[in-house]
Amino acid sequence: MKAVPQRGARLQRPRPLESIADEESLTMADVVLLSGVSTSTVSRLWSDHFWLDRVAGATLQNLVAVIPDLAEYVTRRSRARVIEAALLQCADVGLEVSISELDALMRRPDSGRHVAAVLSAATSVMRQDRRSANAWLTRSWGSAPDVALDALFSSGPSSLLINQNCFLSQATRMVETGTNTSDNSLYSTVGSGILVHKLAKVHGASPITVTDAPQRSSAFLYRSSRIGTILANADVDVARRYAADVRASPLLQRNEIWSLASYSADLAQSTDFSLPPTTTLIDTVEIILHDLEDRNEAYVHYLVTTAIVAVLAHDNGFGTSKSRLADTLRHRIDDGIHDSGVRSACDALLTVITSTGDTGRRDAG
């Protein structure tokens, strides 16, 4: 079943100005009188479902001022048009979008722009337009848009795409034929890293091999491939090797904290990949605490040996949540950890954070 814009159940469908005014018991004469817009203009727009495409800015402002529900309609309709345009692009490249999954995503708060960005990224991948794909993917980096991005790469009933294999094939091709580990631009670094990460989660292995991290881009790619593999395979050895590599590489250490902070939106993405020492990591801490409770044991090993260590190096008080970190660690240990290495790593971190009363801030060097 091909998705077409008018079938999206959660999209705001075009409505004539008359029906919106009628909900407030306003007649055409009322609108003319209250808004000061000429009778001929209001009459021209009154019964037209696509009046919003034809109204002038000043006229729209006057109408919004007198029709209470009009502002909400304009906002929702504007978002719907962005989704409709993205769906048409998908149809042009042969991608079929699941209406039920699109509907589920659109029910989430502030999801419209994220879904549109993800669909635009998919379209660019299908066209092998690397520059555009990286730009859209970079806009989809973060905990908020990741729900839509995950749906793009998910299989089964939660997949945003019906013909997902076609998209995955093109995404793999894009990574294998052109990942540039010497290009440190923001879009190239983050966009390529996202593709590598999501494909590693899908296939259980990275689509490319990153042997070292001499550049920012390859550092981000390496982290992306390792974290994706850890999430897919729950392989503690992968987490252990990544932790050792981070400890040995200042570049990987800086990349780790930048990745955590920018993903959580504690840090705005910047072209120099810098992390100001005054950056607070409140949302980063919340994500880590949630993941510490729910993720597989290999990911827990990554958290306690790498991610949490990076945050504590930036802020020794772990935001204001060091005591919550200790409690969450205790609960995870008490719930039972099967891998002895993961359990030992949790115990070691718990000892460190409970053996000092220092909750003050220490800036990253």
Short mmCIF file of C-alpha atoms in Angstrom, two decimals:
data_model
loop_
_atom_site.label_atom_id
_atom_site.label_comp_id
_atom_site.label_asym_id
_atom_site.label_seq_id
_atom_site.Cartn_x
_atom_site.Cartn_y
_atom_site.Cartn_z
CA MET A 1 0.00 0.00 0.00
CA LYS A 2 1.62 3.25 -1.07
CA ALA A 3 1.36 6.20 1.23
CA VAL A 4 -0.10 9.30 -0.29
CA PRO A 5 -0.40 12.56 1.64
CA GLN A 6 -4.18 12.73 1.84
CA ARG A 7 -4.36 9.33 3.55
CA GLY A 8 -2.26 10.33 6.56
CA ALA A 9 -4.75 10.12 9.43
CA ARG A 10 -2.87 12.54 11.68
CA LEU A 11 -2.18 15.17 9.06
CA GLN A 12 -4.19 18.37 9.25
CA ARG A 13 -6.36 18.25 6.14
CA PRO A 14 -7.17 21.47 4.29
CA ARG A 15 -10.38 23.10 5.49
CA PRO A 16 -12.22 26.12 4.14
CA LEU A 17 -12.15 29.28 6.19
CA GLU A 18 -15.91 29.01 6.50
CA SER A 19 -15.80 25.77 8.56
CA ILE A 20 -13.23 27.15 10.99
CA ALA A 21 -15.21 30.34 11.53
CA ASP A 22 -18.43 28.38 11.88
CA GLU A 23 -17.04 26.53 14.91
CA GLU A 24 -16.95 29.91 16.66
CA SER A 25 -20.40 30.87 15.30
CA LEU A 26 -18.86 33.55 13.13
CA THR A 27 -20.47 34.47 9.81
CA MET A 28 -18.68 35.96 6.84
CA ALA A 29 -20.11 39.33 7.79
CA ASP A 30 -18.75 38.96 11.32
CA VAL A 31 -15.27 38.18 10.04
CA VAL A 32 -15.31 41.14 7.64
CA LEU A 33 -16.45 43.51 10.38
CA LEU A 34 -14.07 42.30 13.09
CA SER A 35 -10.96 41.80 10.95
CA GLY A 36 -11.18 44.83 8.71
CA VAL A 37 -10.43 42.63 5.70
CA SER A 38 -12.42 43.59 2.60
CA THR A 39 -15.60 41.69 1.76
CA SER A 40 -14.20 40.68 -1.63
CA THR A 41 -11.08 39.14 -0.07
CA VAL A 42 -12.97 37.21 2.60
CA SER A 43 -15.52 36.07 0.02
CA ARG A 44 -12.73 34.79 -2.22
CA LEU A 45 -11.20 32.76 0.61
CA TRP A 46 -14.40 31.71 2.39
CA SER A 47 -15.23 28.35 0.73
CA ASP A 48 -11.78 27.51 -0.66
CA HIS A 49 -10.16 24.47 1.00
CA PHE A 50 -6.76 25.78 -0.11
CA TRP A 51 -7.27 29.38 0.96
CA LEU A 52 -4.14 29.25 3.13
CA ASP A 53 -2.02 28.90 0.00
CA ARG A 54 -3.51 32.08 -1.43
CA VAL A 55 -3.82 34.43 1.54
CA ALA A 56 -1.45 37.36 2.05
CA GLY A 57 0.52 37.65 5.27
CA ALA A 58 -1.16 40.83 6.53
CA THR A 59 -4.61 39.42 5.77
CA LEU A 60 -3.80 36.20 7.61
CA GLN A 61 -2.70 38.14 10.70
CA ASN A 62 -5.97 40.04 10.74
CA LEU A 63 -7.99 36.83 10.37
CA VAL A 64 -6.06 35.06 13.13
CA ALA A 65 -6.83 37.95 15.46
CA VAL A 66 -10.59 37.41 15.19
CA ILE A 67 -11.03 33.64 14.65
CA PRO A 68 -9.85 31.92 17.85
CA ASP A 69 -8.99 28.46 16.42
CA LEU A 70 -7.37 29.77 13.27
CA ALA A 71 -3.82 30.04 14.66
CA GLU A 72 -3.81 26.38 15.67
CA TYR A 73 -5.17 25.34 12.29
CA VAL A 74 -2.48 27.33 10.47
CA THR A 75 0.26 25.75 12.58
CA ARG A 76 -0.99 22.20 12.10
CA ARG A 77 -1.69 22.70 8.42
CA SER A 78 1.79 24.13 7.86
CA ARG A 79 3.33 21.08 9.49
CA ALA A 80 1.11 18.80 7.44
CA ARG A 81 2.27 20.41 4.23
CA VAL A 82 5.89 19.70 5.15
CA ILE A 83 5.02 16.01 5.70
CA GLU A 84 3.03 15.90 2.47
CA ALA A 85 5.99 17.25 0.52
CA ALA A 86 8.27 14.64 2.10
CA LEU A 87 5.81 11.85 1.27
CA LEU A 88 5.68 12.96 -2.34
CA GLN A 89 9.46 12.84 -2.50
CA CYS A 90 9.38 9.31 -1.09
CA ALA A 91 6.89 8.27 -3.74
CA ASP A 92 9.15 9.74 -6.43
CA VAL A 93 12.05 7.48 -5.40
CA GLY A 94 9.90 4.39 -4.89
CA LEU A 95 9.71 4.34 -1.10
CA GLU A 96 6.46 3.11 0.43
CA VAL A 97 5.61 4.60 3.81
CA SER A 98 3.52 2.75 6.39
CA ILE A 99 0.46 4.86 7.12
CA SER A 100 -0.11 3.18 10.50
CA GLU A 101 3.44 3.89 11.67
CA LEU A 102 3.33 7.42 10.29
CA ASP A 103 0.11 7.95 12.21
CA ALA A 104 1.71 6.61 15.41
CA LEU A 105 4.71 8.90 15.03
CA MET A 106 2.53 11.93 14.34
CA ARG A 107 0.74 11.37 17.63
CA ARG A 108 3.96 12.09 19.49
CA PRO A 109 4.58 15.69 20.63
CA ASP A 110 6.59 17.84 18.23
CA SER A 111 7.12 14.90 15.88
CA GLY A 112 6.11 16.49 12.59
CA ARG A 113 9.40 18.19 11.80
CA HIS A 114 11.38 15.13 12.90
CA VAL A 115 9.38 12.80 10.66
CA ALA A 116 9.75 15.18 7.72
CA ALA A 117 13.52 15.37 8.23
CA VAL A 118 13.84 11.58 8.44
CA LEU A 119 11.78 11.04 5.28
CA SER A 120 13.83 13.67 3.47
CA ALA A 121 17.00 11.88 4.58
CA ALA A 122 15.63 8.59 3.25
CA THR A 123 14.83 10.21 -0.09
CA SER A 124 18.35 11.59 -0.36
CA VAL A 125 19.83 8.19 0.48
CA MET A 126 17.75 6.57 -2.25
CA ARG A 127 19.10 9.13 -4.72
CA GLN A 128 22.65 8.62 -3.40
CA ASP A 129 22.80 12.35 -2.77
CA ARG A 130 25.41 12.24 -0.03
CA ARG A 131 25.50 15.97 0.72
CA SER A 132 21.73 16.23 1.17
CA ALA A 133 21.49 12.94 3.10
CA ASN A 134 24.17 14.02 5.56
CA ALA A 135 22.48 17.37 6.08
CA TRP A 136 19.09 15.80 6.86
CA LEU A 137 20.62 13.08 9.02
CA THR A 138 22.54 15.64 11.04
CA ARG A 139 19.28 17.44 11.71
CA SER A 140 17.98 14.11 13.01
CA TRP A 141 20.80 13.65 15.53
CA GLY A 142 19.43 13.73 19.06
CA SER A 143 17.19 11.96 21.52
CA ALA A 144 14.01 13.70 20.31
CA PRO A 145 14.26 12.93 16.57
CA ASP A 146 15.81 9.50 17.21
CA VAL A 147 12.35 7.95 17.62
CA ALA A 148 11.52 8.76 14.00
CA LEU A 149 15.01 7.79 12.85
CA ASP A 150 14.76 4.42 14.59
CA ALA A 151 11.42 3.82 12.89
CA LEU A 152 13.10 4.41 9.54
CA PHE A 153 15.62 1.64 10.21
CA SER A 154 13.36 -0.69 12.21
CA SER A 155 11.94 -3.86 10.73
CA GLY A 156 8.58 -5.52 11.31
CA PRO A 157 5.37 -3.73 12.29
CA SER A 158 7.25 -0.75 13.77
CA SER A 159 9.00 0.07 10.49
CA LEU A 160 8.20 3.41 8.89
CA LEU A 161 8.97 1.92 5.47
CA ILE A 162 7.12 -0.96 3.87
CA ASN A 163 9.90 -1.69 1.38
CA GLN A 164 12.67 -1.19 3.93
CA ASN A 165 15.18 -3.57 2.32
CA CYS A 166 15.47 -1.29 -0.69
CA PHE A 167 16.33 1.64 1.56
CA LEU A 168 18.81 -0.36 3.66
CA SER A 169 20.56 -1.52 0.51
CA GLN A 170 21.00 2.04 -0.67
CA ALA A 171 22.12 3.19 2.79
CA THR A 172 24.75 0.46 2.90
CA ARG A 173 25.91 1.39 -0.58
CA MET A 174 26.27 5.03 0.44
CA VAL A 175 28.43 4.10 3.43
CA GLU A 176 30.57 1.55 1.60
CA THR A 177 31.29 3.70 -1.44
CA GLY A 178 32.07 7.07 0.01
CA THR A 179 32.64 7.50 3.74
CA ASN A 180 35.42 10.08 4.00
CA THR A 181 37.25 9.75 7.33
CA SER A 182 39.33 12.86 6.61
CA ASP A 183 36.33 15.17 6.13
CA ASN A 184 35.77 16.88 9.48
CA SER A 185 32.76 18.97 8.45
CA LEU A 186 29.80 18.78 10.79
CA TYR A 187 27.34 17.34 8.26
CA SER A 188 29.74 14.75 6.88
CA THR A 189 30.90 13.63 10.32
CA VAL A 190 27.50 13.33 11.98
CA GLY A 191 25.54 12.21 8.92
CA SER A 192 27.94 9.40 8.04
CA GLY A 193 28.17 8.38 11.68
CA ILE A 194 24.40 8.08 12.00
CA LEU A 195 24.21 5.82 8.95
CA VAL A 196 27.00 3.61 10.28
CA HIS A 197 25.38 3.45 13.72
CA LYS A 198 21.90 2.54 12.48
CA LEU A 199 23.20 -0.04 10.00
CA ALA A 200 25.34 -1.61 12.74
CA LYS A 201 22.21 -1.91 14.88
CA VAL A 202 20.30 -3.51 12.02
CA HIS A 203 22.98 -5.99 10.91
CA GLY A 204 24.85 -6.55 14.17
CA ALA A 205 28.13 -5.44 12.60
CA SER A 206 29.57 -2.23 11.24
CA PRO A 207 29.28 -1.83 7.44
CA ILE A 208 32.81 -0.36 7.43
CA THR A 209 36.03 -0.92 9.34
CA VAL A 210 37.50 2.00 11.25
CA THR A 211 40.96 0.93 12.43
CA ASP A 212 42.00 4.13 14.16
CA ALA A 213 40.82 7.63 14.95
CA PRO A 214 43.21 10.20 13.51
CA GLN A 215 40.42 12.67 12.68
CA ARG A 216 37.23 13.89 14.32
CA SER A 217 35.14 12.21 11.64
CA SER A 218 36.72 8.79 12.10
CA ALA A 219 36.43 9.14 15.88
CA PHE A 220 32.70 9.74 15.53
CA LEU A 221 32.39 6.90 13.00
CA TYR A 222 34.25 4.54 15.32
CA ARG A 223 32.02 5.38 18.27
CA SER A 224 28.92 5.06 16.08
CA SER A 225 29.89 1.59 14.89
CA ARG A 226 30.82 0.36 18.38
CA ILE A 227 27.67 1.62 20.10
CA GLY A 228 25.47 0.25 17.33
CA THR A 229 27.11 -3.16 17.63
CA ILE A 230 26.81 -3.16 21.42
CA LEU A 231 23.09 -2.40 21.19
CA ALA A 232 22.56 -5.07 18.54
CA ASN A 233 24.63 -7.93 19.94
CA ALA A 234 24.97 -7.23 23.67
CA ASP A 235 28.63 -8.15 23.28
CA VAL A 236 30.55 -7.22 26.42
CA ASP A 237 33.90 -7.76 24.68
CA VAL A 238 33.06 -5.00 22.20
CA ALA A 239 32.22 -2.65 25.09
CA ARG A 240 35.43 -3.62 26.87
CA ARG A 241 37.59 -2.94 23.80
CA TYR A 242 35.88 0.37 23.18
CA ALA A 243 36.47 1.45 26.79
CA ALA A 244 40.17 0.59 26.46
CA ASP A 245 40.43 2.54 23.20
CA VAL A 246 38.76 5.61 24.75
CA ARG A 247 41.10 5.55 27.73
CA ALA A 248 44.07 5.50 25.37
CA SER A 249 42.88 8.27 23.02
CA PRO A 250 42.27 11.90 24.04
CA LEU A 251 40.45 12.39 20.73
CA LEU A 252 38.01 9.57 21.49
CA GLN A 253 37.52 10.99 24.98
CA ARG A 254 36.58 14.41 23.60
CA ASN A 255 34.37 12.81 20.97
CA GLU A 256 32.58 10.75 23.62
CA ILE A 257 31.53 13.69 25.74
CA TRP A 258 30.65 15.81 22.68
CA SER A 259 28.50 12.98 21.32
CA LEU A 260 26.67 12.49 24.61
CA ALA A 261 26.05 16.19 25.15
CA SER A 262 24.95 16.97 21.59
CA TYR A 263 22.67 13.91 21.42
CA SER A 264 20.85 14.99 24.57
CA ALA A 265 20.61 18.61 23.29
CA ASP A 266 22.58 19.88 26.29
CA LEU A 267 24.99 21.12 23.63
CA ALA A 268 24.09 22.77 20.34
CA GLN A 269 25.92 21.21 17.40
CA SER A 270 28.84 23.36 16.31
CA THR A 271 31.25 23.13 13.43
CA ASP A 272 34.28 23.08 15.75
CA PHE A 273 32.90 20.19 17.86
CA SER A 274 33.79 22.08 21.02
CA LEU A 275 32.34 21.58 24.49
CA PRO A 276 32.54 24.77 26.59
CA PRO A 277 33.60 23.97 30.18
CA THR A 278 30.46 25.68 31.51
CA THR A 279 28.13 23.33 29.61
CA THR A 280 25.66 21.66 31.95
CA LEU A 281 24.71 18.05 31.23
CA ILE A 282 21.29 17.80 32.85
CA ASP A 283 19.54 15.99 29.99
CA THR A 284 22.62 13.85 29.31
CA VAL A 285 22.48 12.63 32.90
CA GLU A 286 18.78 11.81 32.61
CA ILE A 287 19.34 9.72 29.48
CA ILE A 288 22.25 7.86 31.07
CA LEU A 289 20.28 7.06 34.22
CA HIS A 290 17.37 5.76 32.14
CA ASP A 291 19.67 3.63 29.98
CA LEU A 292 21.46 2.30 33.05
CA GLU A 293 18.16 0.82 34.17
CA ASP A 294 16.93 -0.57 30.84
CA ARG A 295 19.76 -1.42 28.43
CA ASN A 296 21.54 -4.74 27.94
CA GLU A 297 24.55 -5.65 30.07
CA ALA A 298 27.10 -4.83 27.39
CA TYR A 299 25.64 -1.34 27.14
CA VAL A 300 25.73 -1.05 30.94
CA HIS A 301 29.44 -1.89 30.74
CA TYR A 302 29.86 0.91 28.18
CA LEU A 303 28.01 3.31 30.45
CA VAL A 304 29.97 2.61 33.63
CA THR A 305 33.40 2.41 31.98
CA THR A 306 33.09 5.09 29.32
CA ALA A 307 30.01 7.35 29.20
CA ILE A 308 29.66 8.03 32.93
CA VAL A 309 33.41 8.42 33.28
CA ALA A 310 33.32 11.08 30.54
CA VAL A 311 30.50 12.98 32.24
CA LEU A 312 32.20 12.83 35.65
CA ALA A 313 35.40 14.17 34.08
CA HIS A 314 33.42 17.19 32.89
CA ASP A 315 31.28 17.54 36.02
CA ASN A 316 32.28 15.55 39.08
CA GLY A 317 28.87 16.15 40.62
CA PHE A 318 27.11 14.38 37.72
CA GLY A 319 24.87 17.38 37.40
CA THR A 320 23.03 17.33 40.69
CA SER A 321 22.36 13.60 40.42
CA LYS A 322 25.38 11.81 41.84
CA SER A 323 23.29 10.25 44.58
CA ARG A 324 20.72 9.11 41.98
CA LEU A 325 23.55 7.57 39.99
CA ALA A 326 24.64 5.59 43.04
CA ASP A 327 21.06 4.46 43.74
CA THR A 328 20.50 3.45 40.11
CA LEU A 329 23.74 1.46 40.10
CA ARG A 330 22.74 -0.33 43.30
CA HIS A 331 19.32 -1.20 41.87
CA ARG A 332 20.83 -2.53 38.65
CA ILE A 333 23.30 -4.67 40.63
CA ASP A 334 20.55 -5.91 42.94
CA ASP A 335 18.37 -6.83 39.99
CA GLY A 336 21.10 -9.22 38.92
CA ILE A 337 23.94 -8.90 36.42
CA HIS A 338 24.99 -12.18 34.83
CA ASP A 339 28.35 -11.14 33.39
CA SER A 340 30.96 -11.02 36.15
CA GLY A 341 32.99 -8.38 34.31
CA VAL A 342 30.01 -6.05 34.04
CA ARG A 343 29.15 -6.60 37.69
CA SER A 344 32.74 -5.83 38.72
CA ALA A 345 32.73 -2.66 36.61
CA CYS A 346 29.50 -1.51 38.28
CA ASP A 347 30.89 -2.28 41.72
CA ALA A 348 34.08 -0.38 40.94
CA LEU A 349 32.22 2.73 39.77
CA LEU A 350 29.89 2.59 42.77
CA THR A 351 32.89 2.49 45.08
CA VAL A 352 34.42 5.51 43.38
CA ILE A 353 31.32 7.71 43.50
CA THR A 354 30.41 6.81 47.09
CA SER A 355 33.91 7.07 48.55
CA THR A 356 34.07 10.85 48.19
CA GLY A 357 31.80 13.60 49.36
CA ASP A 358 33.00 15.87 46.57
CA THR A 359 29.98 16.84 44.49
CA GLY A 360 31.48 20.05 43.23
CA ARG A 361 32.03 20.89 39.61
CA ARG A 362 35.31 20.13 37.87
CA ASP A 363 35.69 21.52 34.40
CA ALA A 364 37.01 19.39 31.59
CA GLY A 365 40.63 20.04 30.74
#
